[in-house]
Amino acid sequence: MRFDVVTIFPEFFDTLDISLLGRARRGGTVSWGIHDLRDHTHDRHRTVDDTPYGGGAGMVMRPEPWGEALDGILDDADDPVVIFPSPAGEVFTQSLARELSQEKHLVFGCGRYEGIDQRVFEHTATRARTRLVSIGDYVLNGGEVAVVAMLEAIVRLVPGVVGNPESLVEESHEAGLLEYPSYTKPPAWRGLDVPDVLRSGNHKAIADWRLEASRERTRRVRPDLLPPDDEGVSPAR
Ligand SMILES: CN1CCN(Cc2ccc(Cn3ccc4ccc(-c5n[nH]c(N)c5C#N)cc43)cc2)CC1
């Protein structure tokens, strides 16, 4: 997979080389490019924003630098998906992460200020699959944090990135349930014991316990994830 990021804060992505993403790049599974939007301005002050038509607080990102920046990245040959983080976007989910992890080329456009001129989304959509995506119902100051979060969720699902693919199967949200509680040694710690079943060696009993623990945690913490006909859904206490 290749991904490109357009941002006015390219240094924000210097940490990508740490940990999983860095290993994936060194292993050749993933490559990326970080592009400074200001490199596509042509005035002395490298201006990327201007006042909003119709008035209102704040500034809006100008379309011209975005058009030029994306001209240099979008190549029909690899059929990229362009993702703009936005509070007005579709919610980013594990399912969308899985869908995007199958793509050959992702392009992320990080807005700032009060957002990007609408025509950038409209024009980009004439040349590539384009999606506005939100990582949650709270307000950030720009798209960079959202892109880092999405990249971590997406790239870990790219085949060959995570050493043991088994570890991707029983995860929160992967099977529509929250993950079961995990334990390791010691068997007793500050008066708290590991559930006996997990030390029983009885794989079926362990699997049954884990499924029920996932369902109980989901019923308690995220009943919205359960199908409507799930019996015994108790309201979160
Ligand atoms: C007239 N007013 C009407 C209200 N809007 C609302 C508004 C619009 C942008 C911003 C700041 N910002 C700029 C680019 C950008 C990208 C993503 C996100 C983002 N926030 N939360 C998420 N889950 C995000 C994600 N993913 C925020 C961003 C703040 C507030 C402003 C204009």
Coordinates of C-alpha atoms and ligand atoms in Angstrom, one line a residue:
M1 CA 0.0 0.0 0.0
R2 CA 1.1 3.6 -0.6
F3 CA -0.4 6.6 1.1
D4 CA 0.2 10.3 0.7
V5 CA -0.7 13.1 3.1
V6 CA -1.2 16.7 2.3
T7 CA -0.9 19.0 5.3
I8 CA 0.4 22.4 6.4
F9 CA 2.2 20.6 9.3
P10 CA 4.3 18.0 7.6
E11 CA 6.4 17.6 10.7
F12 CA 3.3 16.2 12.5
F13 CA 4.0 13.0 10.6
D14 CA 7.6 12.6 11.6
T15 CA 6.5 10.0 14.2
L16 CA 5.1 7.6 11.5
D17 CA 8.5 6.0 11.3
I18 CA 8.2 4.8 14.8
S19 CA 6.9 1.3 15.6
L20 CA 4.5 -0.6 13.3
L21 CA 4.4 1.9 10.3
G22 CA 8.2 2.2 10.3
R23 CA 8.7 -1.5 10.3
A24 CA 6.2 -1.9 7.5
R25 CA 8.0 0.8 5.5
R26 CA 11.4 -0.8 6.1
G27 CA 9.8 -4.2 5.1
G28 CA 8.5 -2.7 1.9
T29 CA 4.9 -3.4 2.7
V30 CA 4.0 0.3 2.9
S31 CA 5.4 3.5 1.4
W32 CA 4.3 7.0 2.0
G33 CA 4.8 10.7 1.1
I34 CA 4.1 13.7 3.2
H35 CA 3.4 16.9 1.2
D36 CA 3.5 20.5 2.5
L37 CA 0.4 22.4 1.1
R38 CA 2.4 25.6 1.4
D39 CA 4.8 24.3 -1.3
H40 CA 1.8 24.9 -3.6
T41 CA 1.3 28.5 -2.9
H42 CA 3.0 31.3 -4.9
D43 CA 2.8 34.4 -2.7
R44 CA 5.5 35.7 -0.4
H45 CA 3.5 34.7 2.7
R46 CA 2.7 31.2 1.3
T47 CA -1.0 31.9 2.1
V48 CA -3.3 28.9 2.3
D49 CA -6.4 30.5 3.8
D50 CA -8.8 33.4 3.2
T51 CA -12.0 34.9 4.7
P52 CA -15.3 32.9 4.2
Y53 CA -17.8 34.1 1.5
G54 CA -21.0 34.9 3.3
G55 CA -19.1 36.1 6.4
G56 CA -18.6 34.3 9.7
A57 CA -15.8 33.6 12.1
G58 CA -12.5 32.1 11.1
M59 CA -10.8 31.4 7.8
V60 CA -11.3 28.8 5.0
M61 CA -8.6 27.0 3.1
R62 CA -8.2 28.3 -0.4
P63 CA -8.8 25.8 -3.3
E64 CA -5.9 26.7 -5.5
P65 CA -3.1 25.2 -3.4
W66 CA -5.2 22.0 -2.9
G67 CA -5.8 21.6 -6.6
E68 CA -2.1 22.0 -7.4
A69 CA -1.0 19.7 -4.5
L70 CA -3.4 16.9 -5.6
D71 CA -2.5 17.4 -9.3
G72 CA 1.0 16.1 -8.3
I73 CA -0.3 13.1 -6.4
L74 CA -3.4 11.8 -8.1
D75 CA -2.6 9.3 -10.9
D76 CA -5.5 7.5 -12.5
A77 CA -3.3 4.4 -13.0
D78 CA -3.5 3.4 -9.3
D79 CA -7.1 4.4 -8.7
P80 CA -6.5 6.2 -5.4
V81 CA -9.1 6.9 -2.7
V82 CA -8.9 10.4 -1.4
I83 CA -9.9 10.8 2.3
F84 CA -10.6 14.2 3.9
P85 CA -11.0 14.1 7.6
S86 CA -14.0 16.3 8.5
P87 CA -16.5 16.8 11.4
A88 CA -19.1 16.4 8.7
G89 CA -17.8 13.1 7.5
E90 CA -19.1 9.5 7.7
V91 CA -17.9 7.9 10.9
F92 CA -14.7 6.0 10.7
T93 CA -15.2 2.4 11.8
Q94 CA -13.3 -0.9 11.9
S95 CA -15.3 -1.9 8.9
L96 CA -14.2 1.1 7.0
A97 CA -10.6 0.5 8.1
R98 CA -10.8 -3.0 6.8
E99 CA -12.3 -1.8 3.5
L100 CA -9.5 0.8 3.1
S101 CA -6.8 -1.6 4.0
Q102 CA -7.5 -3.4 0.7
E103 CA -6.7 -0.3 -1.4
K104 CA -3.4 0.2 -3.3
H105 CA -3.2 4.0 -2.8
L106 CA -4.8 6.3 -0.2
V107 CA -4.4 10.1 -0.2
F108 CA -5.3 12.0 2.9
G109 CA -6.1 15.8 2.8
C110 CA -5.6 17.5 6.2
G111 CA -7.7 20.6 6.6
R112 CA -7.2 23.3 9.2
Y113 CA -8.9 26.6 10.2
E114 CA -12.6 26.2 9.6
G115 CA -12.2 23.7 6.8
I116 CA -11.4 23.5 3.1
D117 CA -13.3 25.3 0.3
Q118 CA -16.1 22.9 -0.7
R119 CA -15.0 23.0 -4.4
V120 CA -11.9 21.0 -3.5
F121 CA -14.1 18.1 -2.5
E122 CA -16.3 18.5 -5.5
H123 CA -13.4 18.7 -8.0
T124 CA -11.4 15.9 -6.4
A125 CA -14.5 13.7 -6.7
T126 CA -14.4 14.1 -10.5
R127 CA -11.0 12.5 -10.6
A128 CA -10.9 10.0 -7.8
R129 CA -13.1 8.2 -5.2
T130 CA -13.4 10.8 -2.5
R131 CA -14.7 10.4 1.1
L132 CA -15.2 12.8 4.0
V133 CA -14.5 10.8 7.2
S134 CA -14.9 11.7 10.9
I135 CA -13.1 9.9 13.7
G136 CA -15.8 10.8 16.2
D137 CA -18.3 13.2 17.6
Y138 CA -16.0 15.8 19.0
V139 CA -14.2 18.8 17.4
L140 CA -10.5 18.8 16.6
N141 CA -8.5 21.7 15.2
G142 CA -7.5 20.0 12.1
G143 CA -7.3 16.7 10.2
E144 CA -3.8 15.5 11.2
V145 CA -4.7 13.7 14.4
A146 CA -7.5 12.0 12.6
V147 CA -5.2 10.8 9.8
V148 CA -2.7 9.4 12.3
A149 CA -5.5 7.5 14.0
M150 CA -6.9 6.2 10.7
L151 CA -3.5 5.2 9.4
E152 CA -2.8 3.1 12.5
A153 CA -6.2 1.4 12.2
I154 CA -5.9 0.8 8.4
V155 CA -2.2 -0.2 8.0
R156 CA -2.3 -2.8 10.8
L157 CA -4.8 -4.7 8.7
V158 CA -2.7 -4.6 5.5
P159 CA -1.5 -8.2 4.9
G160 CA 2.1 -8.7 6.1
V161 CA 2.2 -5.7 8.4
V162 CA 1.3 -7.5 11.7
G163 CA 3.5 -10.5 12.4
N164 CA 0.7 -12.7 13.7
P165 CA -2.5 -12.2 11.7
E166 CA -4.3 -14.3 14.4
S167 CA -4.0 -11.2 16.7
L168 CA -6.2 -9.3 14.3
V169 CA -9.1 -11.7 14.6
E170 CA -10.3 -11.5 18.2
E171 CA -10.3 -7.7 18.6
S172 CA -12.8 -5.1 19.8
H173 CA -15.2 -4.3 17.0
E174 CA -13.7 -7.0 14.7
A175 CA -16.6 -9.4 15.3
G176 CA -19.1 -6.7 16.3
L177 CA -18.3 -7.2 20.0
L178 CA -15.9 -5.6 22.4
E179 CA -12.9 -7.7 23.3
Y180 CA -12.9 -10.0 26.3
P181 CA -10.7 -9.1 29.4
S182 CA -7.1 -10.2 29.2
Y183 CA -4.8 -11.6 31.9
T184 CA -1.2 -12.7 32.3
K185 CA 1.1 -13.8 35.1
P186 CA 1.1 -13.7 38.1
P187 CA -2.1 -15.8 38.9
A188 CA -2.8 -13.7 41.9
W189 CA -2.0 -10.0 42.3
R190 CA -3.0 -7.7 45.1
G191 CA -5.8 -10.0 46.1
L192 CA -7.1 -10.3 42.6
D193 CA -7.1 -13.7 40.9
V194 CA -7.1 -14.7 37.2
P195 CA -10.4 -16.5 36.4
D196 CA -9.8 -20.2 37.0
V197 CA -11.2 -21.2 33.6
L198 CA -8.4 -19.4 31.9
R199 CA -5.8 -21.6 33.7
S200 CA -7.8 -24.8 33.2
G201 CA -6.4 -25.7 29.8
N202 CA -10.0 -26.5 28.7
H203 CA -10.0 -24.7 25.3
K204 CA -13.7 -25.0 24.8
A205 CA -14.5 -23.7 28.2
I206 CA -12.1 -20.9 27.7
A207 CA -13.6 -20.0 24.3
D208 CA -17.1 -20.1 25.8
W209 CA -16.0 -17.9 28.8
R210 CA -14.4 -15.4 26.4
L211 CA -17.4 -15.1 24.2
E212 CA -19.7 -14.6 27.1
A213 CA -17.3 -12.0 28.6
S214 CA -17.3 -10.1 25.3
R215 CA -21.0 -10.2 25.1
E216 CA -21.5 -9.1 28.7
R217 CA -19.0 -6.2 28.3
T218 CA -20.7 -5.1 25.0
R219 CA -24.1 -5.3 26.6
R220 CA -22.8 -3.1 29.5
V221 CA -20.6 -0.6 27.7
R222 CA -21.8 -0.5 24.1
P223 CA -25.4 -2.0 23.8
D224 CA -25.6 0.0 20.5
L225 CA -23.2 -2.5 18.9
L226 CA -25.5 -5.4 19.6
P227 CA -28.2 -6.5 17.1
P228 CA -31.7 -5.2 18.1
D229 CA -32.9 -8.7 18.8
D230 CA -30.1 -9.5 21.3
E231 CA -32.0 -10.9 24.3
G232 CA -31.0 -9.9 27.8
V233 CA -29.7 -6.5 26.8
S234 CA -29.5 -4.7 30.1
P235 CA -29.3 -0.9 30.2
A236 CA -25.8 0.4 31.1
R237 CA -25.7 0.9 34.9
Ligands
LIG1 C1 -19.1 27.9 10.1 N1 -18.6 26.9 11.0 C2 -19.5 25.8 11.2 C3 -18.9 24.7 12.1 N2 -17.6 24.2 11.6 C4 -17.1 23.2 12.4 C5 -15.6 22.9 12.4 C6 -15.0 22.6 11.2 C7 -13.6 22.4 11.2 C8 -12.9 22.5 12.4 C9 -11.4 22.3 12.4 N3 -11.0 21.4 11.3 C10 -10.4 21.8 10.2 C11 -10.2 20.7 9.4 C12 -10.6 19.6 10.1 C13 -10.6 18.2 9.9 C14 -11.2 17.3 10.8 C15 -11.8 17.8 12.0 C16 -12.4 16.9 13.0 N4 -13.0 17.4 14.1 N5 -13.6 16.4 14.7 C17 -13.4 15.2 14.0 N6 -13.8 14.0 14.4 C18 -12.6 15.6 12.9 C19 -12.2 14.6 12.0 N7 -11.9 13.7 11.3 C20 -11.7 19.2 12.3 C21 -11.1 20.1 11.3 C22 -13.5 22.8 13.6 C23 -14.9 23.0 13.6 C24 -16.7 25.3 11.3 C25 -17.3 26.4 10.4

